[in-house]
Coordinates of C-alpha atoms in Angstrom, one line a residue:
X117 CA 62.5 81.9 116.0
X118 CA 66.1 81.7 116.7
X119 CA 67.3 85.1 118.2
X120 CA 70.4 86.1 115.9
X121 CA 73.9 87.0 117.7
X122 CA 74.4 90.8 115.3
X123 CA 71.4 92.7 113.8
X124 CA 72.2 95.1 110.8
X125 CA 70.8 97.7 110.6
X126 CA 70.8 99.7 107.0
X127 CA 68.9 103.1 106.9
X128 CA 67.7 104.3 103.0
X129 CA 66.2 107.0 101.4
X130 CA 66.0 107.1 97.6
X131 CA 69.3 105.1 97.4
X132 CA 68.0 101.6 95.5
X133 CA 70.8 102.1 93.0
X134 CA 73.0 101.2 95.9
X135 CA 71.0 99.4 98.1
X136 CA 71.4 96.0 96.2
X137 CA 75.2 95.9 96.8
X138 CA 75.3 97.2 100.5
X139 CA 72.6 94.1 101.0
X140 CA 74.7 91.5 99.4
X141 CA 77.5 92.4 101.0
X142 CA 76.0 91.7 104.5
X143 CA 74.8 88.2 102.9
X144 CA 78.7 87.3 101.5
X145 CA 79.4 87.8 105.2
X146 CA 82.3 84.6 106.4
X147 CA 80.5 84.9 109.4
X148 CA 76.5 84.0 109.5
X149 CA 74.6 84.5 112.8
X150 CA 73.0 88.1 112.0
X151 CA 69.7 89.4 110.8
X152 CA 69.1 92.3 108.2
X153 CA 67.0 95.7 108.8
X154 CA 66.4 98.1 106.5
X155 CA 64.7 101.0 107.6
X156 CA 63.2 102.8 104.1
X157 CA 62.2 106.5 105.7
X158 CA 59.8 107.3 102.7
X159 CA 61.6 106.4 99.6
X160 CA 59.9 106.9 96.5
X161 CA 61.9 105.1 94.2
X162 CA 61.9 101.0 93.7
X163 CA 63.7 100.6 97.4
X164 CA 60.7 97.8 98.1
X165 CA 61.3 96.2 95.1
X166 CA 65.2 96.3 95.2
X167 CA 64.7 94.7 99.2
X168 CA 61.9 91.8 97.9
X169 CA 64.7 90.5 96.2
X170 CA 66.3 89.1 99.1
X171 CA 63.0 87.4 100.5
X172 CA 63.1 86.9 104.2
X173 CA 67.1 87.6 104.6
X174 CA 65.9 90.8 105.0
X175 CA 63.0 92.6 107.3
X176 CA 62.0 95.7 105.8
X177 CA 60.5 98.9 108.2
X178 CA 58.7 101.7 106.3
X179 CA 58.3 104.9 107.6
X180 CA 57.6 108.3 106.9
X181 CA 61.1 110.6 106.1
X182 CA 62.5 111.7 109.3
X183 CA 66.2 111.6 108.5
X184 CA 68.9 108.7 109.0
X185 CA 69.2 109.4 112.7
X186 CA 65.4 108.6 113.3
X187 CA 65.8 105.5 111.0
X188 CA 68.6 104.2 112.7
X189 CA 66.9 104.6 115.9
X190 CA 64.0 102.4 114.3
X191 CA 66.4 99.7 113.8
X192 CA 67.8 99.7 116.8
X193 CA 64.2 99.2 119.1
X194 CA 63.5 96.4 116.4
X195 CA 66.8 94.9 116.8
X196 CA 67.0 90.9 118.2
X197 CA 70.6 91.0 118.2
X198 CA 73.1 91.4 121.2
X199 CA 75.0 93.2 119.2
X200 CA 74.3 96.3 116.4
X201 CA 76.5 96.7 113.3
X202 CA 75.0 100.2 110.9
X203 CA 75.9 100.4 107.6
X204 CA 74.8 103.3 105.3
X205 CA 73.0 102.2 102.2
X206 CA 75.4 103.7 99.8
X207 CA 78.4 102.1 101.5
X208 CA 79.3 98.4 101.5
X209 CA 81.5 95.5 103.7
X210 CA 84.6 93.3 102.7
X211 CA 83.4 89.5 103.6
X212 CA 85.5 89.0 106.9
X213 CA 83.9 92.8 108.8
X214 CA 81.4 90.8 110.9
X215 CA 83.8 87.4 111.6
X216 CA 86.6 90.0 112.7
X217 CA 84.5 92.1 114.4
X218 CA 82.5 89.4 116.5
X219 CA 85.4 87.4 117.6
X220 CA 87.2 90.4 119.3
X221 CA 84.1 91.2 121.0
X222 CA 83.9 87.6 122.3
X223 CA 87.4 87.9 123.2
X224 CA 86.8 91.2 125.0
X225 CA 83.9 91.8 127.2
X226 CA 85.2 95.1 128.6
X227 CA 84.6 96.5 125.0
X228 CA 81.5 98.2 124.3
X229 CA 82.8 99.5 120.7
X230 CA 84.8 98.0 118.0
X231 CA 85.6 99.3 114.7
X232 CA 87.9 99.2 111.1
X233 CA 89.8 100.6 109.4
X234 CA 88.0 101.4 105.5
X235 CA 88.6 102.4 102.0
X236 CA 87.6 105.0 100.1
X237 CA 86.7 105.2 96.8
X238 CA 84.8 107.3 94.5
X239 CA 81.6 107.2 93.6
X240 CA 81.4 107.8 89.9
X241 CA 84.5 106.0 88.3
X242 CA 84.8 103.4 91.7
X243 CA 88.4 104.1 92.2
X244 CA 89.9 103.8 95.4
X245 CA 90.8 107.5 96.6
X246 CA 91.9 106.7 100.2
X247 CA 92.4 104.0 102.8
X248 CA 91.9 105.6 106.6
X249 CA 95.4 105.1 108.2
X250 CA 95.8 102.6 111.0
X251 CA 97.9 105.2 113.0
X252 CA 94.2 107.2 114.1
X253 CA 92.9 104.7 115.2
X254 CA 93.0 104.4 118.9
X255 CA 91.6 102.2 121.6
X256 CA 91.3 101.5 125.2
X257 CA 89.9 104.4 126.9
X258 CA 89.8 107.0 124.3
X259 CA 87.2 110.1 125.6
X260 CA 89.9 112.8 125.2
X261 CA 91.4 111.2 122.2
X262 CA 87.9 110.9 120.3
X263 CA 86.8 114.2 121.6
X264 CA 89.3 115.9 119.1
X265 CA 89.4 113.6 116.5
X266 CA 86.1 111.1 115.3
X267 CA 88.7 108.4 114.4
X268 CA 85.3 105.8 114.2
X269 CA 84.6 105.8 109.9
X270 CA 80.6 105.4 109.7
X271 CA 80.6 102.2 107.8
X272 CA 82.3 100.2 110.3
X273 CA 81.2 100.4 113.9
X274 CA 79.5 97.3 115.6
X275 CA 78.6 98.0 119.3
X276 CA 77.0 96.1 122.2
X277 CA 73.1 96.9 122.4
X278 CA 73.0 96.7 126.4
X279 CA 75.6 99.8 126.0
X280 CA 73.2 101.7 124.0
X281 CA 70.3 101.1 126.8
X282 CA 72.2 102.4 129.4
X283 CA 74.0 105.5 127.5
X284 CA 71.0 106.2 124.7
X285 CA 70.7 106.1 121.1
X286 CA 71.4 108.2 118.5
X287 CA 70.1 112.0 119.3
X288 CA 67.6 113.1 117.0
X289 CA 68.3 116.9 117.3
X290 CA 71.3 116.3 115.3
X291 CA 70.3 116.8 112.1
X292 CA 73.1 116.9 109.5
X293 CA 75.8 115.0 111.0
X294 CA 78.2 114.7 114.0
X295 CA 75.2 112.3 115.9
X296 CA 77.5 109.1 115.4
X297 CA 80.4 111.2 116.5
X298 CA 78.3 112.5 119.8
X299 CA 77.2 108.8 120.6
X300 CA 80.4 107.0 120.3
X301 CA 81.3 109.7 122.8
X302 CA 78.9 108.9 125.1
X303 CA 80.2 105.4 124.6
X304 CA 83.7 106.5 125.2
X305 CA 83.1 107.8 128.7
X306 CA 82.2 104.7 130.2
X307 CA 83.3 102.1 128.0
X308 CA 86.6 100.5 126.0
X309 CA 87.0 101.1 122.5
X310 CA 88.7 98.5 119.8
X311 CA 89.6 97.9 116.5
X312 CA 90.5 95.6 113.6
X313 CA 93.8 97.0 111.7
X314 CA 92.7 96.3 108.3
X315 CA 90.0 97.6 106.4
X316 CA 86.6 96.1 106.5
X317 CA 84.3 97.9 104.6
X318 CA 84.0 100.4 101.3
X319 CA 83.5 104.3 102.0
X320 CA 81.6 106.0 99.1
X321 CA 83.1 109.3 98.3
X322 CA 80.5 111.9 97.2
X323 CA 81.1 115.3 96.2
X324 CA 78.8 116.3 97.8
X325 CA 80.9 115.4 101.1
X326 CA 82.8 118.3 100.8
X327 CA 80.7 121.0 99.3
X328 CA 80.6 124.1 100.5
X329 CA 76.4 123.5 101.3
X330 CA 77.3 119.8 103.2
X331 CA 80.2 122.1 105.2
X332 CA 77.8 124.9 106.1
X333 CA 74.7 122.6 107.4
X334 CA 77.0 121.0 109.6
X335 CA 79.3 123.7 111.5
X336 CA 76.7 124.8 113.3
X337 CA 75.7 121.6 114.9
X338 CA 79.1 120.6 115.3
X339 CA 79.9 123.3 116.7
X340 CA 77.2 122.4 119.5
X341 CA 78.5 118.9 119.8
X342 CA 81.4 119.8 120.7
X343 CA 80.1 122.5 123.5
X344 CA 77.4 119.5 124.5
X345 CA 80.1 117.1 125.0
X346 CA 82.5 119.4 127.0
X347 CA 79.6 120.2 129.0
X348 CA 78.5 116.6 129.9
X349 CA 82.3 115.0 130.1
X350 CA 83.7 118.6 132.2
X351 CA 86.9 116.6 133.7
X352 CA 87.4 115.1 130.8
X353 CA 86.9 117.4 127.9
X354 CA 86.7 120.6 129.3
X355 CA 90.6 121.5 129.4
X356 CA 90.6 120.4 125.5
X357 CA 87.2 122.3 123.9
X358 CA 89.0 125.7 122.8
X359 CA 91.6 123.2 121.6
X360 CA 88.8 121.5 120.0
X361 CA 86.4 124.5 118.9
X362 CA 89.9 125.9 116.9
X363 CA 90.6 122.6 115.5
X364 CA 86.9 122.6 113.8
X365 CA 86.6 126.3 112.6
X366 CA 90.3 125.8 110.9
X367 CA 89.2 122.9 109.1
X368 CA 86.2 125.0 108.0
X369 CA 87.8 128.6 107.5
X370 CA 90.4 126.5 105.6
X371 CA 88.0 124.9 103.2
X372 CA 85.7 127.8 102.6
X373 CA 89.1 129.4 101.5
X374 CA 89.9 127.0 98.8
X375 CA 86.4 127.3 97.5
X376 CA 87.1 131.4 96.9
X377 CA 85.1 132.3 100.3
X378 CA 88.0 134.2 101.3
X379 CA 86.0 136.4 103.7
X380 CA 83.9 134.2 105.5
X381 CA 87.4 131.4 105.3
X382 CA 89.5 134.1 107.4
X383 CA 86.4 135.3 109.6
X384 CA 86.4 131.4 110.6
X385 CA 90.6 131.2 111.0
X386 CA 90.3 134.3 112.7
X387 CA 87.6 132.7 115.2
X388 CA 89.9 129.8 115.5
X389 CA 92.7 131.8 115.8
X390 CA 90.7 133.3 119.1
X391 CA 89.5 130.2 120.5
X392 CA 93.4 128.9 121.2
X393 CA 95.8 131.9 120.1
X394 CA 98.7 128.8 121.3
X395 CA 98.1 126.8 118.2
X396 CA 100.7 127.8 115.3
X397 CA 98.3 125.9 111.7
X398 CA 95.8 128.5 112.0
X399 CA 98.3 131.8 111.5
X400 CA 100.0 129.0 109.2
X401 CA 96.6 128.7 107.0
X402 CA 95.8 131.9 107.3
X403 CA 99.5 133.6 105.6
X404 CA 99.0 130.4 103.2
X405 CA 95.4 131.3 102.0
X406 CA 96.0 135.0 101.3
X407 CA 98.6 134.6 99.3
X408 CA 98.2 131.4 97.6
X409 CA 96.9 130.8 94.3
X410 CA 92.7 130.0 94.2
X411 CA 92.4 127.1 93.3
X412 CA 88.6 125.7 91.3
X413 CA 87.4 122.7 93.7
X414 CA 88.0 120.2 90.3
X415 CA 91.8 121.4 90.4
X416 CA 91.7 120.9 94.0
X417 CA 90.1 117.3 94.5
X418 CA 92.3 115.8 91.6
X419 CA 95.1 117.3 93.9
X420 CA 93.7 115.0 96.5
X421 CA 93.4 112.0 94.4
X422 CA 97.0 112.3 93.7
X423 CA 98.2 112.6 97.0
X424 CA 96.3 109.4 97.8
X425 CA 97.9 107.4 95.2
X426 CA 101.2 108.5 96.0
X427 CA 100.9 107.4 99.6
X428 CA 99.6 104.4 98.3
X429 CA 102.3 103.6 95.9
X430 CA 105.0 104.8 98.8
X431 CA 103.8 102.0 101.2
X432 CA 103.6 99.6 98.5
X433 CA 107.5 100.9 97.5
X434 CA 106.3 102.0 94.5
X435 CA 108.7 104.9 94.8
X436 CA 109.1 106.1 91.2
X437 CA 105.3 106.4 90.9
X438 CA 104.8 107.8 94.7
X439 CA 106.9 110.7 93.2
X440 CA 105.3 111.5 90.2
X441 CA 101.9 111.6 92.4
X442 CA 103.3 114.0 94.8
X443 CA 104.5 116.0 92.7
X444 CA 101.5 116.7 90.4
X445 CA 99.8 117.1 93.4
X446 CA 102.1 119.8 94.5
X447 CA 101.9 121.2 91.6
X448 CA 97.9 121.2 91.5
X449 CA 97.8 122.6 95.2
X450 CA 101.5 123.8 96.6
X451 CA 100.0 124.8 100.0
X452 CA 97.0 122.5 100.6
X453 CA 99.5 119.3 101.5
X454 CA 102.4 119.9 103.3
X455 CA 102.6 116.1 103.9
X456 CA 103.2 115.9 100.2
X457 CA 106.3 117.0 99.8
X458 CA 107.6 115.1 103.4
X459 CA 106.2 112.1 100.8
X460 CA 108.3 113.7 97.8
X461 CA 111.4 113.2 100.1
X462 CA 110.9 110.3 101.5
X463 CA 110.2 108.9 98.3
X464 CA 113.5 109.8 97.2
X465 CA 115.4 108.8 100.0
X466 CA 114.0 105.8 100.0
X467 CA 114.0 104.6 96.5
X468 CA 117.8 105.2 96.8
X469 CA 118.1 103.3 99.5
X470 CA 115.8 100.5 97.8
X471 CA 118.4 100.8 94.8
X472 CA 121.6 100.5 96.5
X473 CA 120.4 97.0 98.8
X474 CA 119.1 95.3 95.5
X475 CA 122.1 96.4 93.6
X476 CA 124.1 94.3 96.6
X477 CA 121.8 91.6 97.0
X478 CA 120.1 91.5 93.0
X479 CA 116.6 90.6 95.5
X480 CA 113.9 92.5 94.4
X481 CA 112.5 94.2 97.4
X482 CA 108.8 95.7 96.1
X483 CA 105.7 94.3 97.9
X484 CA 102.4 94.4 96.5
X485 CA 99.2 94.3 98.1
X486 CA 95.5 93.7 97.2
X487 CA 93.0 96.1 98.0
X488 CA 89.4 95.7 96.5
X489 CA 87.4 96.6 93.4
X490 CA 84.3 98.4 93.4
X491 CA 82.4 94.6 92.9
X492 CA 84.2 93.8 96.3
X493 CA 87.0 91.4 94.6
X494 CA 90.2 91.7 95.2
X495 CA 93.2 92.7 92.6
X496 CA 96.9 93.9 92.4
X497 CA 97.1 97.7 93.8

């Protein structure tokens, strides 16, 4: 049996209603060296069935439910493949990820890592709700950088297996999420990082992403990834984890908040405020969410969605319709988005100046570009 060049590795639990479509986007791959490993920890739905259908594209692991992190694990000691690209079952590719991906790692041997750029889009209705901005990403040698940010989205990371020999795999004590975050760091401190500026792959937005139970299960953990990390990486990290530890109770304190948690949101900005009394967007937050208006979390993600489609129609110099989005989202949320009215500005400065050159030149100076639909083709944004 030929030994394949990338092993995929797809964990699943209960998710055949997405399964089908993560699959065949691995098979529409440009590229076709790899193998396919799903990992099914204890589904009882028609997961089997759903992976039969692909006959033997596909090896299938059963096992009993020990969470995504054991699953993934499983893949990776039954992977042939020099190199290990994870995809979530819920989430799916764009045709070129693996071609992209495999060629700079070819190119590069001094990179153990390389990842995309993705877009986001919502689960129910499929519309596109975000693209992750090319100006996070970072590569090289990016410990410190990665250590306060995890710019790495989850569908998108393909890494050297030899790597994860030497530095481990995914730790099994993390138990609702942060444990791709905490490897990549491992990864980080002794290896390069890269990445392909475009998106490559399709982030499914649930809402349960950002409910207040999702936010609570994790800050604990985090909270200890962030202490482990510091503690294993001290030269490194250890100047930046009350940077860090701030950065992540904000983001918390800030969200219970918005939910109506007003007491435990400031008992977390208050924390943060401790942890680094230097940094100025925790007093900021904290002013903004005792006096601002509460907002209902519907009121609050449709704020979002229009924020996201006005930065998409201000790169696409869609300027009339960039303002009407940021301004019903300021209007939804006035204080959640202070990049929104920067983008309210900018849209008006530079529809002007769009104005005045076609005026001059009668050239019509809008650019379009294609982003995906849900079924992975592509059409006018």
């Amino acid at each position: 049996m030929d030994t394949p060049l990338v092993s995929v590795i797809i964990p699943t639990y209960n998710y055949a209603h997405f399964l089908s479509e993560a699959i065949q986007s691995v098979c529409d791959q440009t590229f076709r060296d790899f193998e396919i490993i799903v990992v099914d920890g204890g589904s009882t739905d028609n997961t089997r069935e759903v992976v039969d259908r692909f006959g033997s594209r596909v090896r299938y692991i059963y096992q009993e439910n020990l969470g995504p992190i054991v699953a993934r694990n499983t893949g990776i000691e039954a992977a042939r493949g020099e190199y290990l690209a994870f995809l979530d079952a819920d989430d799916y590719w764009l045709p070129q990820k693996l071609e992209r991906q495999v060629a700079l790692m070819n190119e590069r041997p001094q990179v153990a890592l390389v990842y995309s750029t993705i877009y986001q889009f919502e689960s129910k209705s499929g519309a596109i709700v975000g693209e992750y901005p090319v100006s996070k990403c970072r590569q090289g040698h990016v410990l410190r950088d990665l250590y306060l940010s995890c710019f790495v989205p989850s569908p998108t990371p393909m890494v050297r297996k030899s790597v994860l020999t030497e530095v481990g795999c995914f730790d099994e004590s993390i138990r609702y999420g942060s444990e791709d975050w905490e490897l990549w760091m491992r990864v980080a401190a002794r290896y390069e990082l890269a990445f392909v500026p475009e998106p490559l792959a399709m982030y499914r937005y649930h809402a349960s992403h950002r409910s207040k139970e999702g936010y609570l299960k994790r800050e604990q953990q985090t909270l200890e990834v962030i202490e482990k990390a510091a503690r294993l990486f001290p030269e490194e990290l250890g100047s930046l984890r009350r940077r860090k530890l701030s950065m992540y109770l904000e983001d918390v304190g800030w969200y219970l908040m918005r939910q109506g948690e007003r007491a435990e949101g400031l008992a977390r900005l208050k924390r943060a405020i401790r942890c680094a009394p230097w940094r100025r967007r925790p007093y900021v937050l904290l002013v903004a969410g005792a006096l601002g208006p509460r907002l209902s979390p519907e009121r609050s993600r449709q704020a979002k969605v229009n924020y996201f489609t006005a930065k998409h129609s201000l790169f696409n110099h869609q300027y009339r319709q960039a303002r009407k989005e940021f301004f019903k989202s300021i209007c939804l949320d006035p204080v959640t988005h202070p990049k929104a009215y920067v983008g309210l500005i900018l849209s008006f400065l530079r529809g002007k100046w769009v104005d005045n050159v076609r005026s001059r030149i009668g050239a019509d100076r809008y650019l379009t570009t294609t982003v995906p639909d849900q079924d992975g083709a592509f059409d006018q944004w």
